[in-house]
Amino acid sequence: MRETIRDVLVGDVSQVPPGEGRTFAVAGRRLALFHTRAGEIFATQADCPHRGGPLADGLVGSTSVICPLHDRLFDLRTGQGPEPDCGIRVYPVSVRPDGKIWIDIGN
Amino acid sequence: MTATIEKERLVVIGNGMAGARAVEEVLARGGADRFEIVMFGGEPYGNYNRIMLSNVLNGTQGPDDILINPLDWYQENGITLHSGEFVESIDRAAKVVVSQNGVREHYDKLLIATGSRAFIPPINGMHTADGKLKTGVFGFRTLDDCTAIVEYAKQSKKVVTIGGGLLGLEAARAMKVLGCESHIVHLAAHLMDMQLDVTGGAMLRRAIEAMGIYVHTQKSTAEVLGTRNVTGLVFKDGGILGCDMVIVAAGIRPNAELGVRSGLTVERAIVVDNHMRSVDDPNVYVVGECAQHRGRVYGLVAPLWEQGKVFADHITRTNASAEYHGSKLATKLKVMGIELASMGINEPSEARDEVIQFSEPKKGTYKKLIVREGRLVGGILMGDISKAAYLMQAFDRDSPLPEERLSLLFDLGTPNQKITLDEMPADAQVCNCNGVTKGKIGACVAAGKRTPSAVMDATRAGKGCGSCKGLVGELVAWFCGGEVEEDPSVHYYVPCIPLRKPELIAAIREHELKSVSAVFATLAGGVEDAASKPALASLLATLWNAEYDDERDARFINDRVHGNIQKDGTFSVVPEMPGGVCTPAELKRIADVAVKYAVPLVKLTGGQRIDLVGIPKDQLPHVWADLGMPAGSAWSKSYRTCKSCIGTEFCRFGLGDSMGLARKIEKRFRGIDSPGKLKLATAGCPRNCSEGMIKDVGAVAIGDNKWEIYIGGAGGAHVRKGDVLCVVDTEDDVLQLIGRFMQYYRENAKYKERTYTFVERIGIDRIRAVVIEDADGIAATLDAAMQASVDAAYDPWREAIAPKTANQFASLVTAADA
């Protein structure tokens, strides 16, 4: 077991409507949680690296989110953005059978 | 045993502009690794720019100045050059060429680029008994001709140039510069009759005569006088013109005799296929003025360059399917200091041809364009050729012309003023929203993105307000050299479903798809494309009205929380205020709300409403509740607002009740989704204070209870005066017809296509036919569909009490209690 793993409980699947995102406060920081229509949960940093747009307010696709301010598109699985120096941090997520969302927020 | 790769031998006959250029193109494609190149040139020089010969003639440039490739160039590139060697014969069976002096070269591939020579018309007395030109008579084609002409002109007083085409005019001017009395004799009724019409020819003649050169048109030379030296010309009309020197500039003839002797098919020149190969021999290529392609022989430099590229692509196998499809002729030249551009035909040739012209003889300015079906088929520009680059490109690419014909002839200084793509500097900003320059687009194309949508995805150009999309498309095409790849997805309503809007509507109806997720599941293989969601939501809302399953995740954030997102993630709140009118009580409430919530900014909008800016998401429901006013739809791709002036109630000029009509319009159409924003206005008189003529839809009172309806206007990123749809007699007619137009727009526009683009794309005549004359018989259906939308519309701010989704207005959700 890696020492850096810090699994924290963030919330419940029902707190994020299907196909949308919400910004969560957890362990002193802000995260964006996304709930795709296929039922997957993704977690990323809350703000767009471009101009700080709220990513959770973006349009969510099967595996991507588009920032609502200037349409930058990010891959929810890898965090990859439109340009090499414009990506976002993504966090490993596990959804427990009770619908609780746990995230490894690392350090 | 060592394996050496045998190079093939490429032999090029002709070292003129075509031959040398073709070899440069081969080298540029790494052809030196593949071919050992041998060239034959009849002239004892390297390669020179024949177009500049007139400068050598008038002394402004020396022979060395016009060299393109000096002799060193051949050495550096490992090319064997036999200069001063005329190729006499080609033994195609043995694949050997033989020169007059007996030089033999074997070839694997052969390029014939022997060009053309001056055409000397068969006129009595032109030649001496031994077949040479009479002393004092000169052709004008080569550097040697130039030298001889300049030498002979020193002892001549009066020179006649036969031929009033470009070359003849240049020769005549050179003679004038050299101090001779200079005359031009021309067969046709006006000068440069290949390029100019009668008017242009006449203006050119005046300019030339003003330089002290004599012009004689409609003169056919019958005889050259003089026993030893030339002493004059006799014309068919009996006239005589004495002179002591004659320059013949009566056109060119292809040097195709070598082809005839070698058994190649020769008509006017050597006949080639689309790969620029002789139709008789796949190892023999022909380019330039000695080649005849699809019945045409070209004497200008641009086609010859295009041919050279095709030849090089094909012979080096860089692109084995490269084909030449003929050239459209457009030239920009300077005749005797007069700037001139000419393209295509110079007179209309069909009844439907539209002629646009301007002439200002005093200044020597003449502009004439011939437009067929909205495309340029011919044109003449004299004096002021500032629009030449743009027009020549439009002509060459057959691209559609702007409706504003005047802008074709002049730069009007309007916001969409167009500098040509050639002239645009690399650091010119194309997309102002995302700071994308022309250079960046070029680099992106060079990196392999060859469709406008690929370039826009990669650079983000056009992803802001979108007003530069057309220009980005043009630039991509320009950088691709016209070889832009067809991107079928531009025709799709959304990129992830390969259907155009009507087909998509049919599929949605057939499968009864009432939610965006159902559309993805049925038509897109279950993959949800984030960018396509709002477009589909808009379409479904239009199609299904009350039956639409409004899945909020398909909507842009503005439509999920009913406000306009700001740069800091807060929102703006705009209550409804039809025609810019509110009661004192409402105004006070707005002020109270602004104070209570410490609203950072209170601002009047362009649509005559009050904007409370900077409200956090979680305060929105409270703000709405305290306002107690309906939403103003200031955030959406939908009907937005209707401005008005004060109309008849107080204004001393008012002709119609613009405020009352604005109120009726707003109450009827608020909350109606549409492909793009719909911003409306009513004006009480044609003074148009409320700017009804530049709105998506405008109604302008013109007296006698009549209203003029304008559509397709714009005063934003794009500025356009609307088209008059019709004039109606009652306010009810206004409501019905603008509703019908908006419904037609909702059903037929692309997503985010504003009315100003839509109206231009469909055409005002077609829209009038559908909306006013009911040519398609769908007026009643459109009216009914709009009515259904009106009935289904609701005030979204009621969600203040009943949120639609979990945490709909939460700025921040706190971690659940574990």
CSV table of C-alpha atoms in Angstrom, one decimal, chain A residues 9-12 14-27 30-31 37 50-54 56-73 82-83 100 102, chain B residues 434 440 457-460 463-464 517 526-534 551-557 560 565-569 571 617 752 805-818:
chain,number,residue,atom,x,y,z
A,9,LEU,CA,-15.3,10.6,1.6
A,10,VAL,CA,-16.6,13.4,-0.6
A,11,GLY,CA,-20.3,12.8,-1.0
A,12,ASP,CA,-23.0,10.8,-2.5
A,14,SER,CA,-27.3,11.5,-5.6
A,15,GLN,CA,-25.7,14.9,-4.9
A,16,VAL,CA,-24.6,15.2,-8.5
A,17,PRO,CA,-27.3,14.9,-11.1
A,18,PRO,CA,-26.6,12.6,-14.1
A,19,GLY,CA,-24.7,14.4,-16.9
A,20,GLU,CA,-23.6,17.3,-14.7
A,21,GLY,CA,-20.9,18.4,-12.3
A,22,ARG,CA,-20.8,20.1,-8.9
A,23,THR,CA,-18.1,21.8,-7.0
A,24,PHE,CA,-17.4,20.2,-3.6
A,25,ALA,CA,-15.5,21.3,-0.6
A,26,VAL,CA,-13.4,18.5,0.9
A,27,ALA,CA,-10.4,18.4,3.2
A,30,ARG,CA,-12.3,22.5,-3.7
A,31,LEU,CA,-12.9,19.7,-6.2
A,37,ARG,CA,-25.0,9.8,-18.0
A,50,HIS,CA,-7.0,28.9,-18.3
A,51,ARG,CA,-8.9,31.7,-16.6
A,52,GLY,CA,-10.3,30.0,-13.5
A,53,GLY,CA,-13.7,29.0,-14.9
A,54,PRO,CA,-15.8,26.7,-12.7
A,56,ALA,CA,-18.3,21.8,-12.6
A,57,ASP,CA,-20.6,24.2,-14.4
A,58,GLY,CA,-19.3,22.9,-17.7
A,59,LEU,CA,-21.0,20.7,-20.3
A,60,VAL,CA,-20.2,17.0,-19.5
A,61,GLY,CA,-19.8,14.3,-22.2
A,62,SER,CA,-19.1,10.6,-21.8
A,63,THR,CA,-15.4,11.3,-20.9
A,64,SER,CA,-15.0,15.1,-21.2
A,65,VAL,CA,-15.9,18.4,-19.8
A,66,ILE,CA,-16.0,21.8,-21.5
A,67,CYS,CA,-15.2,24.8,-19.4
A,68,PRO,CA,-18.2,27.2,-19.4
A,69,LEU,CA,-16.1,30.4,-19.8
A,70,HIS,CA,-14.0,29.8,-23.0
A,71,ASP,CA,-14.9,26.3,-24.1
A,72,ARG,CA,-11.6,24.6,-23.2
A,73,LEU,CA,-12.2,20.9,-23.4
A,82,PRO,CA,-6.3,21.4,-25.5
A,83,GLU,CA,-2.6,22.3,-25.2
A,100,LYS,CA,-20.8,7.0,-1.4
A,102,TRP,CA,-14.4,8.3,-2.1
B,434,ASN,CA,-8.8,33.8,-28.7
B,440,LYS,CA,-0.7,30.5,-36.2
B,457,ASP,CA,-10.3,22.8,-32.8
B,458,ALA,CA,-6.5,23.0,-32.6
B,459,THR,CA,-6.1,26.8,-32.5
B,460,ARG,CA,-9.4,27.7,-30.9
B,463,LYS,CA,-14.5,29.4,-30.9
B,464,GLY,CA,-15.3,32.7,-29.3
B,517,SER,CA,-29.7,11.4,-23.9
B,526,GLY,CA,-24.5,6.0,-26.9
B,527,VAL,CA,-21.5,8.3,-26.9
B,528,GLU,CA,-22.3,11.7,-25.4
B,529,ASP,CA,-20.5,14.5,-27.0
B,530,ALA,CA,-20.5,17.4,-24.6
B,531,ALA,CA,-20.3,20.1,-27.3
B,532,SER,CA,-23.3,18.8,-29.1
B,533,LYS,CA,-25.7,18.8,-26.1
B,534,PRO,CA,-27.0,22.4,-26.2
B,551,GLU,CA,-32.7,17.1,-19.2
B,552,ARG,CA,-30.8,20.0,-17.6
B,553,ASP,CA,-27.4,18.5,-18.1
B,554,ALA,CA,-27.8,19.1,-21.9
B,555,ARG,CA,-28.1,22.8,-21.3
B,556,PHE,CA,-25.3,25.3,-21.1
B,557,ILE,CA,-24.9,26.5,-17.5
B,560,ARG,CA,-29.5,25.6,-16.0
B,565,ILE,CA,-22.2,33.4,-16.3
B,566,GLN,CA,-19.5,36.0,-15.7
B,567,LYS,CA,-15.7,35.7,-15.7
B,568,ASP,CA,-15.6,35.0,-12.0
B,569,GLY,CA,-18.2,32.3,-12.1
B,571,PHE,CA,-24.1,35.4,-12.7
B,617,LYS,CA,-25.1,31.0,-7.9
B,752,LYS,CA,-25.7,29.3,-33.4
B,805,THR,CA,-32.0,19.1,-10.0
B,806,ALA,CA,-30.0,18.3,-7.0
B,807,ASN,CA,-27.9,21.2,-5.7
B,808,GLN,CA,-29.1,23.2,-8.8
B,809,PHE,CA,-28.0,26.5,-7.2
B,810,ALA,CA,-25.2,25.3,-4.9
B,811,SER,CA,-22.0,27.2,-5.4
B,812,LEU,CA,-20.2,24.7,-3.3
B,813,VAL,CA,-21.4,21.4,-1.9
B,814,THR,CA,-19.8,20.4,1.4
B,815,ALA,CA,-18.6,16.9,2.0
B,816,ALA,CA,-21.3,14.7,3.2
B,817,ASP,CA,-21.3,13.6,6.8
B,818,ALA,CA,-19.7,10.2,6.7
